[in-house]
mmCIF file of C-alpha atoms in Angstrom:
data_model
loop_
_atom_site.group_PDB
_atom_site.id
_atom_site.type_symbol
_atom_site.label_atom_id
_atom_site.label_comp_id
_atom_site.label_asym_id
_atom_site.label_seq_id
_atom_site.Cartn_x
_atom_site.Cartn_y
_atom_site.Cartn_z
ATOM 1 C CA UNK I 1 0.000 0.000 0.000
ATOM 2 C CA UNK I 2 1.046 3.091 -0.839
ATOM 3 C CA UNK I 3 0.283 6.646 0.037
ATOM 4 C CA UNK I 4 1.067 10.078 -2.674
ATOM 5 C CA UNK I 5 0.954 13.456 -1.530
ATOM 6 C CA UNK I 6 -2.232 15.316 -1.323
ATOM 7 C CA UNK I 7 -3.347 16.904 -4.819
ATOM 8 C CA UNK I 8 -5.864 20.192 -4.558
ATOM 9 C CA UNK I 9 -8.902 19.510 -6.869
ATOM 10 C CA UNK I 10 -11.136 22.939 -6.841
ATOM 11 C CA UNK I 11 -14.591 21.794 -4.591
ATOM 12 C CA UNK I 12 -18.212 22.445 -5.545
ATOM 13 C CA UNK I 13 -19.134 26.354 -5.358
ATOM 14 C CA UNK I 14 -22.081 26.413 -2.564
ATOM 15 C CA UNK I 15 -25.177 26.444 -3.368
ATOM 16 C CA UNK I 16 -26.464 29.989 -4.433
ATOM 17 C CA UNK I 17 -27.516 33.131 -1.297
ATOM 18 C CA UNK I 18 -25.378 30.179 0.988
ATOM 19 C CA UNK I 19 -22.181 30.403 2.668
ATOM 20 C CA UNK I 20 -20.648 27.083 2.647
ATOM 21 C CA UNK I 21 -23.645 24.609 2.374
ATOM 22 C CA UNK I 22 -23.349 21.439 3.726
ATOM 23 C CA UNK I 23 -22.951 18.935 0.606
ATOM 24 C CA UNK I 24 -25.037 16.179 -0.170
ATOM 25 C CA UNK I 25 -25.162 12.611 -1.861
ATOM 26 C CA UNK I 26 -26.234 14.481 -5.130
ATOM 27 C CA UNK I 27 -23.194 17.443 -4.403
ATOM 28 C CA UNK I 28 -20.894 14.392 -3.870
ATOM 29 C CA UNK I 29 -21.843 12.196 -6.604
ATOM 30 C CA UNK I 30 -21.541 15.386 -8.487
ATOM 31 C CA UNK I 31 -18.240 15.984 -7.347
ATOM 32 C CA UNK I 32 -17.218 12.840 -8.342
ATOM 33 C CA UNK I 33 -18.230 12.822 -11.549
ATOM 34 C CA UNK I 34 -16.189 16.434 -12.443
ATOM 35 C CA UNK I 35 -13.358 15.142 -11.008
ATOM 36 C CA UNK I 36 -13.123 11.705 -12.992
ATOM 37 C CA UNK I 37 -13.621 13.621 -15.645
ATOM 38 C CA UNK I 38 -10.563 15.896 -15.391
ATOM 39 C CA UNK I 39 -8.254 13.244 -17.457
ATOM 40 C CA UNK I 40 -4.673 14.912 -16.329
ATOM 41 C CA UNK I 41 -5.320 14.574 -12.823
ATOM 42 C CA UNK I 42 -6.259 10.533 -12.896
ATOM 43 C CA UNK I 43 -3.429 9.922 -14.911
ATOM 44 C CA UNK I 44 -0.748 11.964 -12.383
ATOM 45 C CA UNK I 45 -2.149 9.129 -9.753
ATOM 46 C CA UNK I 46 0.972 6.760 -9.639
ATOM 47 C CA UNK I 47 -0.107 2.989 -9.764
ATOM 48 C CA UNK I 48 1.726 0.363 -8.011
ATOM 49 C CA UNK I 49 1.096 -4.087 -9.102
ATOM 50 C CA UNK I 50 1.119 -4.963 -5.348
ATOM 51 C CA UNK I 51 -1.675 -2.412 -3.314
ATOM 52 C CA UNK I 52 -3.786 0.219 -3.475
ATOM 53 C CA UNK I 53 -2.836 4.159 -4.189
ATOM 54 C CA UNK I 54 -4.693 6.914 -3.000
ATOM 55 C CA UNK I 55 -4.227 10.741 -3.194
ATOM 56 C CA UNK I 56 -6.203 12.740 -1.135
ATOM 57 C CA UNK I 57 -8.249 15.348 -2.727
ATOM 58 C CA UNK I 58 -10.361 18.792 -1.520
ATOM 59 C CA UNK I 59 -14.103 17.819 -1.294
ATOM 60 C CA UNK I 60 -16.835 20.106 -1.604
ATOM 61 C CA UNK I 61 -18.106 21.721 1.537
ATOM 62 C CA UNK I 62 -15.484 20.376 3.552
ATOM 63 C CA UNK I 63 -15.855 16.703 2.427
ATOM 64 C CA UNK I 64 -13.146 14.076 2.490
ATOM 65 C CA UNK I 65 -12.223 13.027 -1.005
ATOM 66 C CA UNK I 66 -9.914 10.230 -2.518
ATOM 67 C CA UNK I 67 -8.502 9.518 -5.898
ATOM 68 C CA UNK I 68 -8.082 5.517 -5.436
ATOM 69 C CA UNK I 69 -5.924 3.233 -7.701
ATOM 70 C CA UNK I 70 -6.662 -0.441 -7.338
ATOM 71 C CA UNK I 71 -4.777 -2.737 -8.844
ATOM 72 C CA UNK I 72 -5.962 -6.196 -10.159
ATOM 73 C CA UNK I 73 -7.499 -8.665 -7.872
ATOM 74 C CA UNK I 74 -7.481 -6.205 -4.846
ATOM 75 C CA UNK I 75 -10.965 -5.169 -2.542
ATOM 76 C CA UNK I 76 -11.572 -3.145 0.221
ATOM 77 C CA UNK I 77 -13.346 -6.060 2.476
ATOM 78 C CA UNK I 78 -16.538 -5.438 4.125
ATOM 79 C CA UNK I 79 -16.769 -1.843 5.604
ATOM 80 C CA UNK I 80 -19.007 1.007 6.529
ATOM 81 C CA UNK I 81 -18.325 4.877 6.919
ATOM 82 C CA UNK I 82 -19.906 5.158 10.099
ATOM 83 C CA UNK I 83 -22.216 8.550 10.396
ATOM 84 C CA UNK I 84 -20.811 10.022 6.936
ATOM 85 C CA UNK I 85 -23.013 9.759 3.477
ATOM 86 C CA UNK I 86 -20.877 9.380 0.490
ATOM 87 C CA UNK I 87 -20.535 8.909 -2.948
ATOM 88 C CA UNK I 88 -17.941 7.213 -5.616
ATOM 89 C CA UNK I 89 -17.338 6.537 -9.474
ATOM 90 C CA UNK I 90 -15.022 4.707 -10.951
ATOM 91 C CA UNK I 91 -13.150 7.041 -13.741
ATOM 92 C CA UNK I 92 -10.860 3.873 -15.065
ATOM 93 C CA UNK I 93 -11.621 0.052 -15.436
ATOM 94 C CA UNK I 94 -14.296 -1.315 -13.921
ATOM 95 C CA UNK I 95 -15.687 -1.916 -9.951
ATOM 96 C CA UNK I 96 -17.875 -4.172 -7.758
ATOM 97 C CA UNK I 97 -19.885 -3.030 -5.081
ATOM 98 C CA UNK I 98 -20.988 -5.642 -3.305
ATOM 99 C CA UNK I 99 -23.104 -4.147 -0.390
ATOM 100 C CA UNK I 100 -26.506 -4.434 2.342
ATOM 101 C CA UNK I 101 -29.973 -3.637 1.837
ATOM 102 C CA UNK I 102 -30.334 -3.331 5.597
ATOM 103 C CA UNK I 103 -30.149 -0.633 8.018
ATOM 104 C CA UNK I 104 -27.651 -2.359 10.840
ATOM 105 C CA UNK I 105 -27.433 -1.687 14.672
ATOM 106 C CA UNK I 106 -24.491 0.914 15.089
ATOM 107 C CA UNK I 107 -23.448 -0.013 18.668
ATOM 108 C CA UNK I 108 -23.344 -2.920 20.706
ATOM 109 C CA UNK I 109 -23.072 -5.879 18.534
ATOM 110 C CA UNK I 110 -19.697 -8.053 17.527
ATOM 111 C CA UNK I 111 -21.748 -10.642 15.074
ATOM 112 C CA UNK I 112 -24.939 -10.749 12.863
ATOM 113 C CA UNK I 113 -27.262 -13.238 11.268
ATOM 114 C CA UNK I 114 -28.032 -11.380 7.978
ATOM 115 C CA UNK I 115 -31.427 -12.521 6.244
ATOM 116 C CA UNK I 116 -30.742 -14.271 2.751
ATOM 117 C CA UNK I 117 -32.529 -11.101 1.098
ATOM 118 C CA UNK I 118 -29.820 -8.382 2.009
ATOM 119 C CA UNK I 119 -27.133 -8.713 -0.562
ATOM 120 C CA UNK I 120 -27.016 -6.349 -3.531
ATOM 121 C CA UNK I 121 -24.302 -6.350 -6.081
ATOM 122 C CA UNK I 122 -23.496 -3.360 -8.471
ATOM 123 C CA UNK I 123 -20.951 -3.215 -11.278
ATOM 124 C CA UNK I 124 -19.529 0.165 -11.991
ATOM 125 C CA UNK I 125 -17.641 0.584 -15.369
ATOM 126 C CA UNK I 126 -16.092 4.096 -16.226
ATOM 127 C CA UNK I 127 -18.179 6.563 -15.700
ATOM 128 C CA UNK I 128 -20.419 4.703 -13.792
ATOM 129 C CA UNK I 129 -20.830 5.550 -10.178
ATOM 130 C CA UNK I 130 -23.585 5.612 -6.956
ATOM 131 C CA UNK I 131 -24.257 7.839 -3.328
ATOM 132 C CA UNK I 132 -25.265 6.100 -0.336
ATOM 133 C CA UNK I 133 -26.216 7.054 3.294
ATOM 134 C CA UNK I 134 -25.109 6.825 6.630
ATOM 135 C CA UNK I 135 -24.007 3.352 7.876
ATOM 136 C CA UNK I 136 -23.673 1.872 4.531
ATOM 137 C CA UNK I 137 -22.249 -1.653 4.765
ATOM 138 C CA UNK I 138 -20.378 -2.983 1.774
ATOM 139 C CA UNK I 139 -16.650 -4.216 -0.509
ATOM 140 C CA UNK I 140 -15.547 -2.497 -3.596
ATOM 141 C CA UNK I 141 -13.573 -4.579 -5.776
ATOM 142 C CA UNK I 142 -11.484 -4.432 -8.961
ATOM 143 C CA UNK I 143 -12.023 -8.483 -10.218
ATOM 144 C CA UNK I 144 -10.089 -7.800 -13.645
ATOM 145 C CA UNK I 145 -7.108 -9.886 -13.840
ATOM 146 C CA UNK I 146 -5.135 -7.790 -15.766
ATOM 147 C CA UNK I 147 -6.309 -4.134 -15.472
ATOM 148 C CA UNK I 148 -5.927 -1.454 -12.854
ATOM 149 C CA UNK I 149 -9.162 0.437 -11.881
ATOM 150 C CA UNK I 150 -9.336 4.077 -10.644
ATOM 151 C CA UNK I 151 -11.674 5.853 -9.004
ATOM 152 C CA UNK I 152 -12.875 9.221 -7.123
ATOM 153 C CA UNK I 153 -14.614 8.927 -3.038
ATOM 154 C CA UNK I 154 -16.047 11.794 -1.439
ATOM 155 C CA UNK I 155 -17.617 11.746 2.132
ATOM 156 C CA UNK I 156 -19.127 14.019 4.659
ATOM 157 C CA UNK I 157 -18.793 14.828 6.888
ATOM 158 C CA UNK I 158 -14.820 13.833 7.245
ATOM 159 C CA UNK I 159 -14.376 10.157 8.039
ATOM 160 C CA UNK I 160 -15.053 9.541 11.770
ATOM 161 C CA UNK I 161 -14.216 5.985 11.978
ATOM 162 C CA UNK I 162 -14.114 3.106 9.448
ATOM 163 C CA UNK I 163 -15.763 -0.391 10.792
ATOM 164 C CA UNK I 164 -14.581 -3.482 9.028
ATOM 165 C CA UNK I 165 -16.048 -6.747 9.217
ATOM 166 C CA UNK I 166 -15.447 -10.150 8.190
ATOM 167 C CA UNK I 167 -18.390 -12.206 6.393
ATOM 168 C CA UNK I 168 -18.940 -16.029 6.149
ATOM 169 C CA UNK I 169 -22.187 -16.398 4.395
ATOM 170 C CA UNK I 170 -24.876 -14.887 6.340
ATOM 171 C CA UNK I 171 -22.781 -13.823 9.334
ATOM 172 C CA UNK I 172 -20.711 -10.852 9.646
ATOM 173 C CA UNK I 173 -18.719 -10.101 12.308
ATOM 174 C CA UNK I 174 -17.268 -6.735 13.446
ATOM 175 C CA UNK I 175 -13.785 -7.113 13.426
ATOM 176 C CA UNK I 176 -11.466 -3.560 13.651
ATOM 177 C CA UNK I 177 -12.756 0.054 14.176
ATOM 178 C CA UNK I 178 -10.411 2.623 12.380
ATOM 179 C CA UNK I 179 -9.449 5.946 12.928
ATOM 180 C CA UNK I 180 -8.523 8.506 10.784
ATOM 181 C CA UNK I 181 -4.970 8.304 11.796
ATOM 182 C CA UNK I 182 -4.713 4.787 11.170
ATOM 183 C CA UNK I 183 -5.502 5.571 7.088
ATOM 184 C CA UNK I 184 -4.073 9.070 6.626
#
Protein backbone atom coordinates (compact mmCIF):
# COMPACT_ATOMS: atom_id res chain seq x y z
CA UNK A 1 0.00 0.00 0.00
CA UNK A 2 1.05 3.09 -0.84
CA UNK A 3 0.28 6.65 0.04
CA UNK A 4 1.07 10.08 -2.67
CA UNK A 5 0.95 13.46 -1.53
CA UNK A 6 -2.23 15.32 -1.32
CA UNK A 7 -3.35 16.90 -4.82
CA UNK A 8 -5.86 20.19 -4.56
CA UNK A 9 -8.90 19.51 -6.87
CA UNK A 10 -11.14 22.94 -6.84
CA UNK A 11 -14.59 21.79 -4.59
CA UNK A 12 -18.21 22.44 -5.54
CA UNK A 13 -19.13 26.35 -5.36
CA UNK A 14 -22.08 26.41 -2.56
CA UNK A 15 -25.18 26.44 -3.37
CA UNK A 16 -26.46 29.99 -4.43
CA UNK A 17 -27.52 33.13 -1.30
CA UNK A 18 -25.38 30.18 0.99
CA UNK A 19 -22.18 30.40 2.67
CA UNK A 20 -20.65 27.08 2.65
CA UNK A 21 -23.65 24.61 2.37
CA UNK A 22 -23.35 21.44 3.73
CA UNK A 23 -22.95 18.94 0.61
CA UNK A 24 -25.04 16.18 -0.17
CA UNK A 25 -25.16 12.61 -1.86
CA UNK A 26 -26.23 14.48 -5.13
CA UNK A 27 -23.19 17.44 -4.40
CA UNK A 28 -20.89 14.39 -3.87
CA UNK A 29 -21.84 12.20 -6.60
CA UNK A 30 -21.54 15.39 -8.49
CA UNK A 31 -18.24 15.98 -7.35
CA UNK A 32 -17.22 12.84 -8.34
CA UNK A 33 -18.23 12.82 -11.55
CA UNK A 34 -16.19 16.43 -12.44
CA UNK A 35 -13.36 15.14 -11.01
CA UNK A 36 -13.12 11.71 -12.99
CA UNK A 37 -13.62 13.62 -15.64
CA UNK A 38 -10.56 15.90 -15.39
CA UNK A 39 -8.25 13.24 -17.46
CA UNK A 40 -4.67 14.91 -16.33
CA UNK A 41 -5.32 14.57 -12.82
CA UNK A 42 -6.26 10.53 -12.90
CA UNK A 43 -3.43 9.92 -14.91
CA UNK A 44 -0.75 11.96 -12.38
CA UNK A 45 -2.15 9.13 -9.75
CA UNK A 46 0.97 6.76 -9.64
CA UNK A 47 -0.11 2.99 -9.76
CA UNK A 48 1.73 0.36 -8.01
CA UNK A 49 1.10 -4.09 -9.10
CA UNK A 50 1.12 -4.96 -5.35
CA UNK A 51 -1.68 -2.41 -3.31
CA UNK A 52 -3.79 0.22 -3.47
CA UNK A 53 -2.84 4.16 -4.19
CA UNK A 54 -4.69 6.91 -3.00
CA UNK A 55 -4.23 10.74 -3.19
CA UNK A 56 -6.20 12.74 -1.13
CA UNK A 57 -8.25 15.35 -2.73
CA UNK A 58 -10.36 18.79 -1.52
CA UNK A 59 -14.10 17.82 -1.29
CA UNK A 60 -16.84 20.11 -1.60
CA UNK A 61 -18.11 21.72 1.54
CA UNK A 62 -15.48 20.38 3.55
CA UNK A 63 -15.86 16.70 2.43
CA UNK A 64 -13.15 14.08 2.49
CA UNK A 65 -12.22 13.03 -1.00
CA UNK A 66 -9.91 10.23 -2.52
CA UNK A 67 -8.50 9.52 -5.90
CA UNK A 68 -8.08 5.52 -5.44
CA UNK A 69 -5.92 3.23 -7.70
CA UNK A 70 -6.66 -0.44 -7.34
CA UNK A 71 -4.78 -2.74 -8.84
CA UNK A 72 -5.96 -6.20 -10.16
CA UNK A 73 -7.50 -8.66 -7.87
CA UNK A 74 -7.48 -6.21 -4.85
CA UNK A 75 -10.96 -5.17 -2.54
CA UNK A 76 -11.57 -3.15 0.22
CA UNK A 77 -13.35 -6.06 2.48
CA UNK A 78 -16.54 -5.44 4.13
CA UNK A 79 -16.77 -1.84 5.60
CA UNK A 80 -19.01 1.01 6.53
CA UNK A 81 -18.32 4.88 6.92
CA UNK A 82 -19.91 5.16 10.10
CA UNK A 83 -22.22 8.55 10.40
CA UNK A 84 -20.81 10.02 6.94
CA UNK A 85 -23.01 9.76 3.48
CA UNK A 86 -20.88 9.38 0.49
CA UNK A 87 -20.53 8.91 -2.95
CA UNK A 88 -17.94 7.21 -5.62
CA UNK A 89 -17.34 6.54 -9.47
CA UNK A 90 -15.02 4.71 -10.95
CA UNK A 91 -13.15 7.04 -13.74
CA UNK A 92 -10.86 3.87 -15.07
CA UNK A 93 -11.62 0.05 -15.44
CA UNK A 94 -14.30 -1.32 -13.92
CA UNK A 95 -15.69 -1.92 -9.95
CA UNK A 96 -17.87 -4.17 -7.76
CA UNK A 97 -19.89 -3.03 -5.08
CA UNK A 98 -20.99 -5.64 -3.31
CA UNK A 99 -23.10 -4.15 -0.39
CA UNK A 100 -26.51 -4.43 2.34
CA UNK A 101 -29.97 -3.64 1.84
CA UNK A 102 -30.33 -3.33 5.60
CA UNK A 103 -30.15 -0.63 8.02
CA UNK A 104 -27.65 -2.36 10.84
CA UNK A 105 -27.43 -1.69 14.67
CA UNK A 106 -24.49 0.91 15.09
CA UNK A 107 -23.45 -0.01 18.67
CA UNK A 108 -23.34 -2.92 20.71
CA UNK A 109 -23.07 -5.88 18.53
CA UNK A 110 -19.70 -8.05 17.53
CA UNK A 111 -21.75 -10.64 15.07
CA UNK A 112 -24.94 -10.75 12.86
CA UNK A 113 -27.26 -13.24 11.27
CA UNK A 114 -28.03 -11.38 7.98
CA UNK A 115 -31.43 -12.52 6.24
CA UNK A 116 -30.74 -14.27 2.75
CA UNK A 117 -32.53 -11.10 1.10
CA UNK A 118 -29.82 -8.38 2.01
CA UNK A 119 -27.13 -8.71 -0.56
CA UNK A 120 -27.02 -6.35 -3.53
CA UNK A 121 -24.30 -6.35 -6.08
CA UNK A 122 -23.50 -3.36 -8.47
CA UNK A 123 -20.95 -3.22 -11.28
CA UNK A 124 -19.53 0.16 -11.99
CA UNK A 125 -17.64 0.58 -15.37
CA UNK A 126 -16.09 4.10 -16.23
CA UNK A 127 -18.18 6.56 -15.70
CA UNK A 128 -20.42 4.70 -13.79
CA UNK A 129 -20.83 5.55 -10.18
CA UNK A 130 -23.58 5.61 -6.96
CA UNK A 131 -24.26 7.84 -3.33
CA UNK A 132 -25.27 6.10 -0.34
CA UNK A 133 -26.22 7.05 3.29
CA UNK A 134 -25.11 6.83 6.63
CA UNK A 135 -24.01 3.35 7.88
CA UNK A 136 -23.67 1.87 4.53
CA UNK A 137 -22.25 -1.65 4.76
CA UNK A 138 -20.38 -2.98 1.77
CA UNK A 139 -16.65 -4.22 -0.51
CA UNK A 140 -15.55 -2.50 -3.60
CA UNK A 141 -13.57 -4.58 -5.78
CA UNK A 142 -11.48 -4.43 -8.96
CA UNK A 143 -12.02 -8.48 -10.22
CA UNK A 144 -10.09 -7.80 -13.65
CA UNK A 145 -7.11 -9.89 -13.84
CA UNK A 146 -5.13 -7.79 -15.77
CA UNK A 147 -6.31 -4.13 -15.47
CA UNK A 148 -5.93 -1.45 -12.85
CA UNK A 149 -9.16 0.44 -11.88
CA UNK A 150 -9.34 4.08 -10.64
CA UNK A 151 -11.67 5.85 -9.00
CA UNK A 152 -12.87 9.22 -7.12
CA UNK A 153 -14.61 8.93 -3.04
CA UNK A 154 -16.05 11.79 -1.44
CA UNK A 155 -17.62 11.75 2.13
CA UNK A 156 -19.13 14.02 4.66
CA UNK A 157 -18.79 14.83 6.89
CA UNK A 158 -14.82 13.83 7.25
CA UNK A 159 -14.38 10.16 8.04
CA UNK A 160 -15.05 9.54 11.77
CA UNK A 161 -14.22 5.99 11.98
CA UNK A 162 -14.11 3.11 9.45
CA UNK A 163 -15.76 -0.39 10.79
CA UNK A 164 -14.58 -3.48 9.03
CA UNK A 165 -16.05 -6.75 9.22
CA UNK A 166 -15.45 -10.15 8.19
CA UNK A 167 -18.39 -12.21 6.39
CA UNK A 168 -18.94 -16.03 6.15
CA UNK A 169 -22.19 -16.40 4.39
CA UNK A 170 -24.88 -14.89 6.34
CA UNK A 171 -22.78 -13.82 9.33
CA UNK A 172 -20.71 -10.85 9.65
CA UNK A 173 -18.72 -10.10 12.31
CA UNK A 174 -17.27 -6.73 13.45
CA UNK A 175 -13.79 -7.11 13.43
CA UNK A 176 -11.47 -3.56 13.65
CA UNK A 177 -12.76 0.05 14.18
CA UNK A 178 -10.41 2.62 12.38
CA UNK A 179 -9.45 5.95 12.93
CA UNK A 180 -8.52 8.51 10.78
CA UNK A 181 -4.97 8.30 11.80
CA UNK A 182 -4.71 4.79 11.17
CA UNK A 183 -5.50 5.57 7.09
CA UNK A 184 -4.07 9.07 6.63
Amino acid sequence: MSVSPSASVPSAAPAAGSAAATPTQADLLDFVRRTAADTELIASLPLDPEGRTWVHLEGPGGSEAWLIGWPPGTGTGWHDHAESIGAFLTAVGELKENSLAARLPTDGWKTLELSDDVDRERRLSAGRGRSFGRHHVHEVLNESTDRHAISVHAYYPPLPQIRRYSRSGPVLRLEQVERPEDWQ
